PDB file of C-alpha atoms and ligand atoms in Angstrom:
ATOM      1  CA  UNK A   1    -120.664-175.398-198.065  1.00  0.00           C
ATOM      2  CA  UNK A   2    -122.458-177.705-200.015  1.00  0.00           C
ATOM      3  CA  UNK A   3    -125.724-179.225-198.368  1.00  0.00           C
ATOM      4  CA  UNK A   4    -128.487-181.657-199.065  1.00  0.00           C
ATOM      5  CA  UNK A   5    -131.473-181.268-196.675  1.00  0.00           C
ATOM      6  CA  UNK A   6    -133.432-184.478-196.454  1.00  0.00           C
ATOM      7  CA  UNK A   7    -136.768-185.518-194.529  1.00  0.00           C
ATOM      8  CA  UNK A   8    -140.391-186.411-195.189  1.00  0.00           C
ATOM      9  CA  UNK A   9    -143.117-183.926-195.916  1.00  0.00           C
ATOM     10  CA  UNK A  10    -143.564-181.051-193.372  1.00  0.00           C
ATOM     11  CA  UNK A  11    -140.407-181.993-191.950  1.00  0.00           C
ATOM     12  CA  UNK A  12    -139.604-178.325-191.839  1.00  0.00           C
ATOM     13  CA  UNK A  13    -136.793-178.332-195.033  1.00  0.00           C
ATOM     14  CA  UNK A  14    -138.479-175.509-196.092  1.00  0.00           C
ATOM     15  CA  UNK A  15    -138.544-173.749-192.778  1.00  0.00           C
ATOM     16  CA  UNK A  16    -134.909-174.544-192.171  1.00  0.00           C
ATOM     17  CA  UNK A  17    -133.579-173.868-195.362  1.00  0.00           C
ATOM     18  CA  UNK A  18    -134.412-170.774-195.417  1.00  0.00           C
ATOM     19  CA  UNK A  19    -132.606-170.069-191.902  1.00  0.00           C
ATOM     20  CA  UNK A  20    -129.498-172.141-192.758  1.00  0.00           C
ATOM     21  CA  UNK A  21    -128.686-170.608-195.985  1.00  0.00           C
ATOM     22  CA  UNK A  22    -129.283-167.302-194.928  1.00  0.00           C
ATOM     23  CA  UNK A  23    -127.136-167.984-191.706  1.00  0.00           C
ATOM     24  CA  UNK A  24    -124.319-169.798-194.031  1.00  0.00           C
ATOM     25  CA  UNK A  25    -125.042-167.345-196.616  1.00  0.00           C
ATOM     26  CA  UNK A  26    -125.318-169.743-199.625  1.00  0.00           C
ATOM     27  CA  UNK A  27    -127.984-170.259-201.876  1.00  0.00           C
ATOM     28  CA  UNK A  28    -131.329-172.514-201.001  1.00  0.00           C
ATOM     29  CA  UNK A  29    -132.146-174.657-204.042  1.00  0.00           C
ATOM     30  CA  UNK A  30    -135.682-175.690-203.359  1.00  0.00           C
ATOM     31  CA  UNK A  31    -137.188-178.082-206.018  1.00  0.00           C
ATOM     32  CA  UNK A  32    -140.885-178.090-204.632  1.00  0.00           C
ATOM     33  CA  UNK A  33    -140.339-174.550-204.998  1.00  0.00           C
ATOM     34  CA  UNK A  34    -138.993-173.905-208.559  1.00  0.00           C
ATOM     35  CA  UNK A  35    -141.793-176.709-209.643  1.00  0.00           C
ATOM     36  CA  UNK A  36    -144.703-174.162-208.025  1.00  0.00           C
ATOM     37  CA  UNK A  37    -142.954-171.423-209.863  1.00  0.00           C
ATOM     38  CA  UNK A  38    -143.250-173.771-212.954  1.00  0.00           C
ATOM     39  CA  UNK A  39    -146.475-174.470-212.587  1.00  0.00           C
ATOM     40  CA  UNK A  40    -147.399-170.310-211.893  1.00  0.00           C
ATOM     41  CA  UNK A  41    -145.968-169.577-215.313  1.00  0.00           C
ATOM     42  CA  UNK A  42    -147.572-172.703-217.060  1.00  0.00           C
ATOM     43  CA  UNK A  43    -144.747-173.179-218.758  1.00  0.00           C
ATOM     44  CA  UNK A  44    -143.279-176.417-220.354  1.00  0.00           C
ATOM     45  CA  UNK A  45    -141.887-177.806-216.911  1.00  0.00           C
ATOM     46  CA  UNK A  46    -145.191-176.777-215.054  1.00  0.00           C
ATOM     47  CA  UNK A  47    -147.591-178.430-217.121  1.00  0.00           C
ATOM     48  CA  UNK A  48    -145.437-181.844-217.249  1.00  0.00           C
ATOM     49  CA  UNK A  49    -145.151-181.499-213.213  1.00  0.00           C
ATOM     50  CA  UNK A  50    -148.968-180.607-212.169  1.00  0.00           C
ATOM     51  CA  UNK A  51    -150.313-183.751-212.626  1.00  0.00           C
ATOM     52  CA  UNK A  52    -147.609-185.708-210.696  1.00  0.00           C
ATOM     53  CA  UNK A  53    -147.293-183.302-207.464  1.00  0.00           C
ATOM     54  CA  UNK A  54    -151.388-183.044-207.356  1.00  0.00           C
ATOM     55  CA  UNK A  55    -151.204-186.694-207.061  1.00  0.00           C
ATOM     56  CA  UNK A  56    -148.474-186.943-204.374  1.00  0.00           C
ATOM     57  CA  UNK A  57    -145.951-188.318-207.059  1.00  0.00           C
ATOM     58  CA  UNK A  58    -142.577-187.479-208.025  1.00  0.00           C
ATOM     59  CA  UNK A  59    -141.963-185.600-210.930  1.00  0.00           C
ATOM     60  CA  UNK A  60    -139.769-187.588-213.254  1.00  0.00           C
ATOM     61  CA  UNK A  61    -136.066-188.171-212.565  1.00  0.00           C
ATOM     62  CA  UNK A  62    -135.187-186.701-216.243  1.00  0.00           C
ATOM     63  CA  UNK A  63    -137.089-183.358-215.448  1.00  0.00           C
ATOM     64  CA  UNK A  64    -136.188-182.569-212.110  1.00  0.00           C
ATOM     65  CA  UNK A  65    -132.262-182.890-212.456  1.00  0.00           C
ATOM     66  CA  UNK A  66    -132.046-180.747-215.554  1.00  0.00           C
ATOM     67  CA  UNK A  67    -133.797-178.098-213.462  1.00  0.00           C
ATOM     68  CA  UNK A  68    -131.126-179.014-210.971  1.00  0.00           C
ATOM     69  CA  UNK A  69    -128.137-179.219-213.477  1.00  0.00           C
ATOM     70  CA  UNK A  70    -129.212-175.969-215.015  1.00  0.00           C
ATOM     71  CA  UNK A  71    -129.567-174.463-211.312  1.00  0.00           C
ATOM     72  CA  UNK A  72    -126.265-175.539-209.910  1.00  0.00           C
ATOM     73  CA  UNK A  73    -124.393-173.957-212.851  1.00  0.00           C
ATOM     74  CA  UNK A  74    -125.419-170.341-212.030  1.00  0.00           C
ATOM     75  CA  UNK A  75    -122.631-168.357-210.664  1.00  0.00           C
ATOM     76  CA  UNK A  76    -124.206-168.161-207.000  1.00  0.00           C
ATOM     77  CA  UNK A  77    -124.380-171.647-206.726  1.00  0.00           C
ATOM     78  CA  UNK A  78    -120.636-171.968-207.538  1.00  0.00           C
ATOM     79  CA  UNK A  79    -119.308-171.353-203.285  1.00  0.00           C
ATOM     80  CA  UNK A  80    -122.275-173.320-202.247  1.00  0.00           C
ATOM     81  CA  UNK A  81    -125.746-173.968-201.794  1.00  0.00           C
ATOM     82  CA  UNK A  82    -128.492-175.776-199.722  1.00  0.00           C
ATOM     83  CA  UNK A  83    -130.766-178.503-201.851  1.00  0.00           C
ATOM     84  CA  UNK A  84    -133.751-178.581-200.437  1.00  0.00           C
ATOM     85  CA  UNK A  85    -136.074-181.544-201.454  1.00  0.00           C
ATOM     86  CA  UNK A  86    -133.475-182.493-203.864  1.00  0.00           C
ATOM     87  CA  UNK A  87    -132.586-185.819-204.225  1.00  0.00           C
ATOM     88  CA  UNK A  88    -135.431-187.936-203.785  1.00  0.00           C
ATOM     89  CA  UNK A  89    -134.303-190.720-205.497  1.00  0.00           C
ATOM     90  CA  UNK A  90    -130.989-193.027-205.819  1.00  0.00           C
ATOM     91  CA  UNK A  91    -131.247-191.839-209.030  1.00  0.00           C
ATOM     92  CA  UNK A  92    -131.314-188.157-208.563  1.00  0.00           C
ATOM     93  CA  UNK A  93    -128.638-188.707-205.892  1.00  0.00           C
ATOM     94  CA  UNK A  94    -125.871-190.094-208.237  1.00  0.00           C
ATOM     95  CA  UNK A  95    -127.278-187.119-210.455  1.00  0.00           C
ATOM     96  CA  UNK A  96    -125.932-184.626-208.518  1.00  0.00           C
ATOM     97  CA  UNK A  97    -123.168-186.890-207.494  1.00  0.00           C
ATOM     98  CA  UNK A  98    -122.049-186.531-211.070  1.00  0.00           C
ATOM     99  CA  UNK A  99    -122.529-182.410-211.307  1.00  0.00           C
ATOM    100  CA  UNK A 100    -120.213-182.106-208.884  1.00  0.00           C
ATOM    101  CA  UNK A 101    -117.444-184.334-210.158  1.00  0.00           C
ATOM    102  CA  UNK A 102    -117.528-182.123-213.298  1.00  0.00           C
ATOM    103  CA  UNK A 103    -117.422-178.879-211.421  1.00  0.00           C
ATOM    104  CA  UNK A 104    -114.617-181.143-209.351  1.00  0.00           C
ATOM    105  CA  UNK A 105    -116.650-180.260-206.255  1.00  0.00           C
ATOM    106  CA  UNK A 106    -118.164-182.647-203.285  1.00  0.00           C
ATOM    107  CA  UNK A 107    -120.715-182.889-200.758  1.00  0.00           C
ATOM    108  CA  UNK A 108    -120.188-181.333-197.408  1.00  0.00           C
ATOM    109  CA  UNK A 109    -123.305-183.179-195.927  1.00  0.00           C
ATOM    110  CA  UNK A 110    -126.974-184.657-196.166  1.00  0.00           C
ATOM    111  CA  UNK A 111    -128.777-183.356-193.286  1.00  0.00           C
ATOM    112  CA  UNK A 112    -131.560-185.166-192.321  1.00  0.00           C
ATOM    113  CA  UNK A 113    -134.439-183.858-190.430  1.00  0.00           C
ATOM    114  CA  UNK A 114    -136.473-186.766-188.500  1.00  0.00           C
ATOM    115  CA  UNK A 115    -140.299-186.388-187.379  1.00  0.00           C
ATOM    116  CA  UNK A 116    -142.909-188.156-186.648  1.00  0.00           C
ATOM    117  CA  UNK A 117    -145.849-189.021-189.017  1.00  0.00           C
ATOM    118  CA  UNK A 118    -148.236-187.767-186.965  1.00  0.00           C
ATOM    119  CA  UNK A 119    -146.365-184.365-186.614  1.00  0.00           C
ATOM    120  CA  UNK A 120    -146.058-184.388-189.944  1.00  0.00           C
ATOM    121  CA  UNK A 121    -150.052-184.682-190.722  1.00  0.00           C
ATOM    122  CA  UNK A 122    -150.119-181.604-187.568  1.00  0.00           C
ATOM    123  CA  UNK A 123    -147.890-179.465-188.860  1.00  0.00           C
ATOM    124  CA  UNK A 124    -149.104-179.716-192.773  1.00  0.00           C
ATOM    125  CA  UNK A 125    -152.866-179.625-191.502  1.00  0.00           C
ATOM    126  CA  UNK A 126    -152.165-176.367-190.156  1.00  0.00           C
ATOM    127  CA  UNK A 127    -149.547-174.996-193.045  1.00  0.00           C
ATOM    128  CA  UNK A 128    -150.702-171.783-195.232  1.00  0.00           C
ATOM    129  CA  UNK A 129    -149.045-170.532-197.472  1.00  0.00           C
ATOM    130  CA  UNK A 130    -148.437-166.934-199.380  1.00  0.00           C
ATOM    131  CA  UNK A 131    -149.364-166.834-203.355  1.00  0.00           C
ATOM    132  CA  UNK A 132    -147.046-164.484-203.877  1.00  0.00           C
ATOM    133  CA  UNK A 133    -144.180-164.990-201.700  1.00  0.00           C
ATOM    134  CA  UNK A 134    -142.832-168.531-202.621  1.00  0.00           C
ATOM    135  CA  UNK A 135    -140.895-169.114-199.566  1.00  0.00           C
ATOM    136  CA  UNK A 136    -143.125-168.017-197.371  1.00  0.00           C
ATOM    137  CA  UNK A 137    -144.996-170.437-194.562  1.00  0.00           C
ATOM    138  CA  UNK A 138    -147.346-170.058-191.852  1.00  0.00           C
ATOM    139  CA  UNK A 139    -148.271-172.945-188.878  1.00  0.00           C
ATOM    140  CA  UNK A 140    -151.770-171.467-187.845  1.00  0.00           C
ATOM    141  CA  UNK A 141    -150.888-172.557-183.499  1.00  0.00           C
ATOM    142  CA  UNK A 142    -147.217-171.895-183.858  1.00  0.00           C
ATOM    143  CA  UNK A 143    -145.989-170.086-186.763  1.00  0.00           C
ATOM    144  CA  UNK A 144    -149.275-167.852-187.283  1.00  0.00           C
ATOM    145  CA  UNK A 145    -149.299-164.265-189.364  1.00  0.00           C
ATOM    146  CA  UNK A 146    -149.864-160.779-187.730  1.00  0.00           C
ATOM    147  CA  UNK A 147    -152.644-160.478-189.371  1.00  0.00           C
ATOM    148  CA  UNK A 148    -155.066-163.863-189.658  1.00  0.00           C
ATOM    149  CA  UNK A 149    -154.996-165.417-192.957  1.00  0.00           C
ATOM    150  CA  UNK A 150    -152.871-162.696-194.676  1.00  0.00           C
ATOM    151  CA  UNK A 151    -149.700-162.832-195.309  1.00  0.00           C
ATOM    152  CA  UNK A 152    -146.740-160.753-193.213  1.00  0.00           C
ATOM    153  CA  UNK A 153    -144.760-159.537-196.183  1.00  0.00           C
ATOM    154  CA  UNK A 154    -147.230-158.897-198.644  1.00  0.00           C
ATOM    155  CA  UNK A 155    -150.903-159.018-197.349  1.00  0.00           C
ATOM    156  CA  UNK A 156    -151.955-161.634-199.822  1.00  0.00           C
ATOM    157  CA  UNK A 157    -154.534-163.753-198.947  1.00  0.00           C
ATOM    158  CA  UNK A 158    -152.903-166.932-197.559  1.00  0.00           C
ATOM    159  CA  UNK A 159    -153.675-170.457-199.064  1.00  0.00           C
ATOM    160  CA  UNK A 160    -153.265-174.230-198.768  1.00  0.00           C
ATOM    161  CA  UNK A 161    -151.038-175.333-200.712  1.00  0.00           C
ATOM    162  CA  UNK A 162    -153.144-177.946-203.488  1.00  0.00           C
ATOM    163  CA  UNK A 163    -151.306-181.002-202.656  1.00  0.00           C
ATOM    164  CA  UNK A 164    -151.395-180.461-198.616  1.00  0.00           C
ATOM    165  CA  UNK A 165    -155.043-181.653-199.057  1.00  0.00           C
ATOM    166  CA  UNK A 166    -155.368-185.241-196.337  1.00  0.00           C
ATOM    167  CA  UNK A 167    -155.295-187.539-199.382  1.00  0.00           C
ATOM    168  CA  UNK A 168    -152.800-186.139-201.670  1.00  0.00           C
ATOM    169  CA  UNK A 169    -150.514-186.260-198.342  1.00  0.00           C
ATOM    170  CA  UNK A 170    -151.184-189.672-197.532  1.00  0.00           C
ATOM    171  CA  UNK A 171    -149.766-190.341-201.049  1.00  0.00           C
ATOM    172  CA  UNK A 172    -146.632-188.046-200.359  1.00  0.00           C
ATOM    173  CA  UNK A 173    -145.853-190.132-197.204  1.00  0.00           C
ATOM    174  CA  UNK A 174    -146.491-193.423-199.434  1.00  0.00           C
ATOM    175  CA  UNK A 175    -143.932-192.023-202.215  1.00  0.00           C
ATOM    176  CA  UNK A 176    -141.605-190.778-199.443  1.00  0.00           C
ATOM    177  CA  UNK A 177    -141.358-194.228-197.794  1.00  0.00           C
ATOM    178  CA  UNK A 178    -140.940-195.695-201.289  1.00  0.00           C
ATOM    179  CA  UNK A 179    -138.821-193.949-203.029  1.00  0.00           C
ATOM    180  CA  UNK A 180    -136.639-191.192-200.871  1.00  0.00           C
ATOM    181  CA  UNK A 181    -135.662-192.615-197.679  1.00  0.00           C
ATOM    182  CA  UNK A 182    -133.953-195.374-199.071  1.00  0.00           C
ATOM    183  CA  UNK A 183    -131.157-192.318-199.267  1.00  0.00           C
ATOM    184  CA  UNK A 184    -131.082-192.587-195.570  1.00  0.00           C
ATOM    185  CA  UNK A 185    -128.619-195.556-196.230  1.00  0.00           C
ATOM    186  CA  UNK A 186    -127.350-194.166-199.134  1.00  0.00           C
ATOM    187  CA  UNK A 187    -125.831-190.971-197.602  1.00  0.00           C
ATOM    188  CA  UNK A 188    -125.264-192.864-194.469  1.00  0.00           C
ATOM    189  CA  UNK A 189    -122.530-195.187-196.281  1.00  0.00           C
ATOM    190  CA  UNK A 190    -120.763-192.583-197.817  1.00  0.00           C
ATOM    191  CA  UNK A 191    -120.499-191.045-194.114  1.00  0.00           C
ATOM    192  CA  UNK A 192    -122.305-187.775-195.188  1.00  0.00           C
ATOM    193  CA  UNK A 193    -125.205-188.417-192.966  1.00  0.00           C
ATOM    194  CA  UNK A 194    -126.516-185.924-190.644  1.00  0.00           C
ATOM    195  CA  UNK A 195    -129.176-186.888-188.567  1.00  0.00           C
ATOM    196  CA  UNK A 196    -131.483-183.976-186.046  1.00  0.00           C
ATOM    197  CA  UNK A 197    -134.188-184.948-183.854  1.00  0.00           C
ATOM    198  CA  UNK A 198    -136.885-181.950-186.320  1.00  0.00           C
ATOM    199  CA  UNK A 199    -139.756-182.027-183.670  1.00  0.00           C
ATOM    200  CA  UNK A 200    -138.150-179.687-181.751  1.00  0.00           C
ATOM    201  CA  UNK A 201    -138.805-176.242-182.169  1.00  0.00           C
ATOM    202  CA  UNK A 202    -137.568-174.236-184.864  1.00  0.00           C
ATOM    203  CA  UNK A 203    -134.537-172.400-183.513  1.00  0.00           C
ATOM    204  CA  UNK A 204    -133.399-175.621-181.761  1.00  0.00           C
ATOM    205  CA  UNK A 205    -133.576-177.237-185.027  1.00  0.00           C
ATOM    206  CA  UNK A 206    -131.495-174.877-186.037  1.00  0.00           C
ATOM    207  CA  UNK A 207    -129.003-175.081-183.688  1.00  0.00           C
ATOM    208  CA  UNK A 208    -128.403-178.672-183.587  1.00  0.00           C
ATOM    209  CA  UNK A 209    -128.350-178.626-187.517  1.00  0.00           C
ATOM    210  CA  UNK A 210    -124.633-175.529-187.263  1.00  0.00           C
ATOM    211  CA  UNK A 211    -123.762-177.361-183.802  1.00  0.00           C
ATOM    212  CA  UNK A 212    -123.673-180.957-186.041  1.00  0.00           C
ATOM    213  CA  UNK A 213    -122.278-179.265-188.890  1.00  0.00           C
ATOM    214  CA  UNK A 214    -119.762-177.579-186.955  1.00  0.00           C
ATOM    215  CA  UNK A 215    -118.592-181.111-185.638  1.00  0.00           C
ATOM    216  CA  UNK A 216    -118.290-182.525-188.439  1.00  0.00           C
ATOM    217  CA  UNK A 217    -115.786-179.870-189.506  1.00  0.00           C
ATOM    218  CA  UNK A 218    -113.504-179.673-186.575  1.00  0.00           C
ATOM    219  CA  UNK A 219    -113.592-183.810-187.213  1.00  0.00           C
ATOM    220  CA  UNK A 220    -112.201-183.197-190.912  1.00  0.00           C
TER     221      UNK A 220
HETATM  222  P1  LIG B 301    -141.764-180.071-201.736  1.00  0.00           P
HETATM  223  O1  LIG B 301    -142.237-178.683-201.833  1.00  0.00           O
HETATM  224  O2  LIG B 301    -140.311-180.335-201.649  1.00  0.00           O
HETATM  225  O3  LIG B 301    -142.563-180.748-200.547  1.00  0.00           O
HETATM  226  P2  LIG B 301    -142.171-181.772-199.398  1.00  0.00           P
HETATM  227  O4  LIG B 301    -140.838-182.408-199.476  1.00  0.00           O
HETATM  228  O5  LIG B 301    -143.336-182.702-199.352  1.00  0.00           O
HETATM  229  O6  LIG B 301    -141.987-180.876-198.190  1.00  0.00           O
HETATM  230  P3  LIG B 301    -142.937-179.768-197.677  1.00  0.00           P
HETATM  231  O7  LIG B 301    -142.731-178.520-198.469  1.00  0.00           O
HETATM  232  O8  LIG B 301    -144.345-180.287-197.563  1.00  0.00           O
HETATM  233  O9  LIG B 301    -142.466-179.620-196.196  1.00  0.00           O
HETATM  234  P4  LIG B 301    -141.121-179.073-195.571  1.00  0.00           P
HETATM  235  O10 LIG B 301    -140.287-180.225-195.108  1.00  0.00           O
HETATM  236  O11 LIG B 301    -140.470-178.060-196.455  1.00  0.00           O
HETATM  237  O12 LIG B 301    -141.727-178.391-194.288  1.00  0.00           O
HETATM  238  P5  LIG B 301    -142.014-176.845-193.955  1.00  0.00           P
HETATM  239  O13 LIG B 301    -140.741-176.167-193.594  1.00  0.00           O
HETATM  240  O14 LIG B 301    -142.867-176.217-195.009  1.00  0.00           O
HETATM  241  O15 LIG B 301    -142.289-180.950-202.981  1.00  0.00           O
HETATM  242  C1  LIG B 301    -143.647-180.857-203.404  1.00  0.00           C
HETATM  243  C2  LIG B 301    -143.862-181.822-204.556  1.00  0.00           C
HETATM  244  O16 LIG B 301    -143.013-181.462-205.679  1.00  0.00           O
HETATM  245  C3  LIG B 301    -143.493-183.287-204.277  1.00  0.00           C
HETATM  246  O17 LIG B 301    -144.553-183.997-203.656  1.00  0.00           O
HETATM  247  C4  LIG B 301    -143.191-183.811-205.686  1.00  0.00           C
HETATM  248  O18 LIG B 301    -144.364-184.086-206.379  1.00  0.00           O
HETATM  249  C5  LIG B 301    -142.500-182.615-206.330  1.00  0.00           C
HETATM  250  N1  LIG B 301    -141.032-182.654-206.162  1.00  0.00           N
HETATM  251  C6  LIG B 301    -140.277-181.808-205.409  1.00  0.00           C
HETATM  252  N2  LIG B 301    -138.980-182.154-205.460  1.00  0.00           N
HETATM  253  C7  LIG B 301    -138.916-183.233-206.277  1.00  0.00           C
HETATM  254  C8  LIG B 301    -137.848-184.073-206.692  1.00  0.00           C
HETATM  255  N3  LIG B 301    -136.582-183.860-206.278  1.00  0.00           N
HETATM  256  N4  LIG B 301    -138.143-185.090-207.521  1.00  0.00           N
HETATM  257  C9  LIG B 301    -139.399-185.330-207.950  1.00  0.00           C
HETATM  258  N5  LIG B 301    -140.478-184.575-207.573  1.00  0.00           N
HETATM  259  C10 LIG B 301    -140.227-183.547-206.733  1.00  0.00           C
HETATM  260  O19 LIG B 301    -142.862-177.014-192.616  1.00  0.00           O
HETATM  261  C11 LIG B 301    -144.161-177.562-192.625  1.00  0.00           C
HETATM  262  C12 LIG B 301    -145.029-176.825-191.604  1.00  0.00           C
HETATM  263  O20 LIG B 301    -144.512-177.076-190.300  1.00  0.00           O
HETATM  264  C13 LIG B 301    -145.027-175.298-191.778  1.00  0.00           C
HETATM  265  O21 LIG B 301    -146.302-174.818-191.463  1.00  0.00           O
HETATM  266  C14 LIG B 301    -143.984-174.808-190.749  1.00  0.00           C
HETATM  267  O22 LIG B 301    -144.305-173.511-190.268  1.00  0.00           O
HETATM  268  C15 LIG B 301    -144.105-175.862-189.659  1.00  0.00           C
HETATM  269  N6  LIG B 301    -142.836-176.164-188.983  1.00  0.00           N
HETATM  270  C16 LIG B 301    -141.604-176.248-189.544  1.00  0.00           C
HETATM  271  N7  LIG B 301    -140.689-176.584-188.614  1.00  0.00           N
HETATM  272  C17 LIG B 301    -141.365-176.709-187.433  1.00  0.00           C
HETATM  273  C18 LIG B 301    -140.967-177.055-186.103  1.00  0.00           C
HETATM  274  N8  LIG B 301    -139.684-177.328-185.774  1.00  0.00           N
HETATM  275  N9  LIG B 301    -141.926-177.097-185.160  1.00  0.00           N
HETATM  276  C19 LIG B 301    -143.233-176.841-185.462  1.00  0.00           C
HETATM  277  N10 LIG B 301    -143.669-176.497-186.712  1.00  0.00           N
HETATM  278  C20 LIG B 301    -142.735-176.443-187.680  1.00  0.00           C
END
């Protein structure tokens, strides 16, 4: 299966991203994530993206779909994956469009998770997150670790992430409403939309997300 997960900041594409693609058992492709990693090994992708994501600001187009491109070509991604924060742009959406002509593959769906803006400044107020473990996130009321402010799997010391700071969030939701859910209509008129009610909780999420996708199988 071959999935786009779409929604604004602390939407929970992270949280159910990691679910789904264990659950479908393909591969979650997570571009906030392999940015962080960038940045973490300072190399030539990290330092071009700090300054943009610090800001609340996309990276541009040209560097986040070769990441992408180069991504989608490994062998796991071949049967599937889940793209998590990936597109965020018309432009990045016929980008991936055009991968998967030449690997004469197509979208299954673009999931979209729908919240509130003032869940979403909740629910990143009170996100911390593990150093170490990349996927890894906490909610401090609903999601908290064993052990407060360290993290389950590895003990770390748990952080904010730099851009969930109020400002650089309020700049996120700006670029969001700008730039990414024009794709809304986009996926919408090619009749791969998907659209969950995300302030549920987590497992109900879930549930409507394989229930929808599920339907839209047996439909054909
Ligand atoms: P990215 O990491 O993709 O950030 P984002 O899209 O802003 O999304 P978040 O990671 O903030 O939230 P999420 O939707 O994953 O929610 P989560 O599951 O963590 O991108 C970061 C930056 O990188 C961008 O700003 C940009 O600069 C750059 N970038 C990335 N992709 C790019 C691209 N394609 N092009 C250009 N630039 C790009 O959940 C949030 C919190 O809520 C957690 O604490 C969680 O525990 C909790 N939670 C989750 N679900 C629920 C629920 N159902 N009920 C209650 N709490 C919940």
């Amino acid at each position: 299966m071959r999935l786009i997960l779409l929604g604004p900041p602390g939407a929970g594409k992270g949280t159910q991203g990691l679910i789904l693609t264990q659950r479908l058992e393909i591969p979650k492709v997570s571009t906030g994530e392999m940015l962080r990693e960038a940045v973490v090994a300072g190399d030539a992708v990290g330092l071009a993206t700090k300054s943009f994501t610090d800001r609340g600001l996309l990276v541009p187009d040209a560097i986040v779909i070769e990441i992408v491109r180069r991504r989608l070509m490994q062998e796991d991604a071949r049967s599937g994956f889940l793209l998590d924060g990936f597109p965020r742009t018309v432009n990045q959406a016929v980008a991936v469009e055009a991968i998967l002509i030449e690997q004469k593959q197509r979208l299954d769906a673009a999931v979209e998770l729908k919240v509130s803006e003032a869940e979403i400044v909740e629910r990143i107020s009170n996100r911390r997150v593990c150093p170490n473990c990349v996927e890894r996130s906490y909610h401090l009321q609903l999601a908290p670790p064993r052990v407060s402010g360290h993290c389950d799997e590895c003990g770390s010391t748990l952080v904010q992430r730099d851009d969930d700071r109020a400002h650089v969030v309020r700049a996120r939701l700006r670029t969001y409403q700008e730039q990414t859910s024009p794709l809304t209509g986009y996926y919408l008129e090619r009749g791969l939309l998907v659209q969950v009610d995300g302030l549920r909780p987590v497992d109900e999420v879930t549930a409507s997300v394989l229930t929808a996708l599920e339907d839209r199988a047996r439909a054909g």
